[in-house]
Amino acid sequence: MLKVETGYGTAPSTVLVGGRPQNVLREVRHVYETNPDGSCPIQWGESLEFGIDYSECVVPMTESVTWQQGVEFVWKELARNAWAMPTQVKRYSREGGIERDSRTDETTYLNDVSRWVIGLVTHERNVELDYITARTDYHGTSRLPITIFWPYPNGGTAIPQQKLAWSAKGVLATVRDGLDNITTLSSWKRGVPRLVTHADTTTQAAVVNDRGQITRVTDQLGFATNYAYDARGLLSAITYPSGDDVAWNATVLGFTRTTAVEYGFPAGTWKRTVQTGSGVKVTWFDALWRPLMTREYDSTDPAGTQRFSAWEYDAAGDTVFTAYPRASVSSLASFSTGTYSEFDALGRLVLTRQDWEGSGQLETLTEFLTGFRTRTTNPRGFQTVTAYQAFDDPGAAAPTLIDAPENQRTLILRDVLGRALTLTRTGSVPGHPAVSRHYLYDSASRLCLLSEPETGGTVLNYDDAGNVDWSAAGLTMSSPHPQPDPALQPAACDTLRTTAYTSGRRVERSYDVQNRLLTLVFPDNTGNQTWTYTADGLPATITTSNNGLGEIVTNAYTYNRRRLMASETSAQPGAYSWTVDYGYSANGHLATLDYPSGLQVDYAPNALGQPTRAGDFATGVKYFPNGAIREFHYGNGIKHTMLQNERMLPERSTDSGGILDLEYVFDAHGNPVSITDYVDVNRNRAMEYDALDRLVEAQSVAFGGNGIHAFSYDVVDNLRSWTRGAGSGDPGKDFATYEYDGTTNRLTRILGSGSQVRHTFTWDAQGNLRTKDGTTFNFDYGNRDRGIAGQEGMRYDGHGRRVSTWMPTTGLARFYLYAAGGQLLFEGNETDGRNTDHIHLGGSLVATVDYLHGGGGTRVHYKHTDALGSPVTTTDENGARVGDYVVYEPFGQALGAPIDGVGFTGHVMDPQSGLVYMQQRYYDPEVGRFLSVDPVAADTIGGLNFNRYNYGNNNPYRFTDPDGRQSTSTTASSEEWKRRAAERNGRRPLVASSGTTDDGVESGSTPSATQEPVANATAAQRQVLATGNARIFGRTDNGREYKFQMDDSGAIRGRNQDNCTGDDRCTFVPGTIFVNSTLLGHVHAIPAGYENMSDAKKYSRSFIGPGDHAPLSIGRASGVVMPSGERYVITGTYSAPVVEYLGGGDARFGAYVQANWRPGMTPSEVAASVEGFLDGVTCPLS
């Protein structure tokens, strides 16, 4: 093979780009070594059948060049051995003849002709770093691998990572890790070991039949799971261990062909049925065994539980359509909404289109630019450009530069091995330098130093099995990056470790022979832990000391034979010992939960595992096809109902009786832009976001003052200001300036607009808050707050969850019990004299049961939450409201009386400190930041999570933080958010052509009095209307938009016309409608002899893109004729187009704006876009 071209079309294009047809996306060219006379350059042995197949002839490839996106990716052989195997290879990329990324590697082989073994790789060495990246030693006789080594500098010490031993029959007998912990594999049959003996002498056993199939697995505790197969060798049944309190239902699998038409699939279609008890999942496949549709249901209630999903594929096997799940369908063709994906000829995703509740579709566009860059445009029209490190292969696994909106630039410096050396966030924010994070690697290519301005240096050391055996954080670094040269970093790591070991900040860890954590020891013994495990490796106990070697907290766990958690106990000797018991259905789903109080909550799960109740506190639970709760009844009779929009986001949440009624509207990227409260209009909210989806404005009368919270940020995602104007006797909030230390990037002060000091902050060496306004916080070496001076002290369990607080002034304590999944289950409160059960459903708190001390009785309260999981109102057992409705500021501070208990996003709020306890970190809603750095480090692949303190990606209406470690989107699945974050997806600007709207109103015409009145708009739309100067806008009940005419005398104008004659030009400045997908723009030509915009509508052209465009006739007036040869030319860019009229006639040129309201569009967005367009029209242009 000499050359392969991949692109579009059936024939090469005649238009050349860079010497290649423009429709060629990738060209791969190979160069081989041949002799001039055509004879074999290299020959292996001699064929006894000369001239038949030439199998002994070797024609080595000397170079391979892949051309893509204007860059050449080159693999070039520099040397080879006698067997024609490349021993030195240069891999590099070049653009315009200039090398970009380059690395040279050497390979050493073992060729043992006497044993007919050739081509075994023994060493791989990178030349630039003089570094052995891989080494394997082989047995002297069998030539099987016996030792695999950690990477190491050439000439350094080679440390075994794994040792392998083989039986006389050539099967693997033992595996030793770097610490010589041995795992033994024996009694092999049909390629399967029937006995595995672990390093701690526990065993797992398997029964293998003569077909090599595993029919039984017995775990280390003697519990057996059995497997059966059909005649084709396909798995047909799984039988779970017996002997538990519940008899587990077996899982039965069948793979058959349909005998009749099913959901439009013809007879003979292959389908797979998986059934556990009454839980059934059926999947239909196409001829290539790709799933086309699934149906899941509980056979005891098919109509009430079934959900359908569907997919479509292109010829290459790429998924081009993923349907939104539905509760009922008649056939595959019934799926009309979902997400569509388009791929190019190289299999790259180029366009994603998503159906939504607005008009059209939401598009995410990925463009592949010259210089091997990608540009993604998200559904809001904002773009991100990413460049990559790449050598001989055009892969996008190692970004090096990410230019995001808001002038945010991320630089990732990588060495030739692709390791991140420096991660830098920069931009052009005055007075704030770039922030960089630095990384050093040891001789085994493991991270040994993370140097950050906020936390200082963190040094890590490893044992020979690769476990971190000690670390030290908060170290003072002589230089932010003590050794930028990757070739010298191993030696630098040795020096750093020597210093760190004696720093007094060392945290030590030990492990058992199966490399499971045994002990964790801190310098002052505060937070020390000891772990034990069951025979099969599940945690059995965790013992944690909270004050030196005292104040012990223990966690203990038991499991059933399916290894589901059966109980967990939390205890503090002398204070309490609480146990939670879990019961399961025959399908293995949580069925009951027994609280320490004696309360049992019955979930009555259906066969899909969905709870249908939570005891008597919530009953009649029903679900949407995507798994979200659709409705249930509280124990006091109040009915909760949820509606979803097209994207399956919450649209309206109602609790009957006027208790709660919230309607949500989202923008194109899933940001909530309005919340309408139908119970109290004063609690309506409207939000705006910047191009990075950070909240910049939130409006509500309920906020007080002028009702407008405004925020600004810098390029490293620090809050820079937070203000709310004064009004009605409310002084407002004046955090005009957040000041950060230029070296450490730590917040030092918050100043008012007159430079008044609002708050001051100091920090410890590890980046934890030390003081706020003089109040002292006591963080330990594990970054846990042990107490706030004069206010409260804290203790924690083995998972870092707070289990008790106490008041130094009274000595009274509060105790907390969290479930393994992180939910607060039980609370003992000496301060208020009560114990409390917390009952959850679907991840939200639905009720609390208070047991008053001293025989005071029992009190049940029902919790009504918003979309973030924050309780906003409470009702009693009779359905009456208890207390006031809770209004939260945008970043979570409760207005009015401080909340004592579960509050913002379902986390506990401390009334004394005003903090929100989010389990792994404390959060300060007053300033919108965490008190300590994120335990999850910044991502060195794509630069995500760069800021160490911000909350919810600075988007508190969309994101929550379940345990203080990772923000989670409430408007997209975790996988969807990961995809968006990793790819920074986007879309092309939308510009529609002129014509007729869905409602029959001609584009550009003024709405008449007979059109939809304002009264038909939703409350959220009316709120936006009230703050703007529009007269009519909204959406009809069937979801279609109708147009609105801006008030010409108000802040937002609706149209403008400037006339041009001859060869004049009209130019439109950047920042106009052409970069705002919520508006449509038209330019209209007025032929000679016609004087008004009505005539202009006969010939119009929408801005679609640069190029030569003739006017588009819409056929309204037969008497209008465009002079021959006259035309309009659009040049420039989307953000700054230039329209030129050519032809020499006396034609006129008009500019006209038509605005289409879309859900979430705010008045300021409309004003900025329309005004920008109109102000940018200049005719004529000299």
XYZ file of C-alpha atoms in Angstrom, residues 419-421 438-451 458-462 466-468 470-471 489-490 492-494 497:
33
model
C 3.217 14.175 30.535
C 1.982 17.563 31.702
C 4.825 19.668 33.081
C 3.695 22.485 37.945
C 4.355 18.753 37.891
C 7.504 16.669 38.431
C 7.923 12.947 37.813
C 10.222 10.420 39.439
C 12.416 7.763 37.844
C 9.387 5.455 37.412
C 7.425 8.226 35.651
C 5.121 8.659 38.660
C 4.055 12.089 39.865
C 6.342 13.102 42.722
C 5.554 16.819 43.020
C 2.479 18.937 42.496
C 3.376 22.592 42.970
C 2.892 18.371 47.623
C 5.494 15.599 47.460
C 4.509 11.954 46.984
C 6.535 8.798 47.557
C 5.653 5.286 46.397
C 2.980 1.677 43.100
C 1.092 2.622 46.266
C 1.594 6.072 47.759
C 3.799 8.757 52.235
C 3.123 12.308 51.157
C 13.341 15.553 37.180
C 14.091 12.063 38.637
C 15.177 16.513 41.542
C 12.494 14.237 42.969
C 15.056 12.431 45.103
C 11.689 13.687 48.908
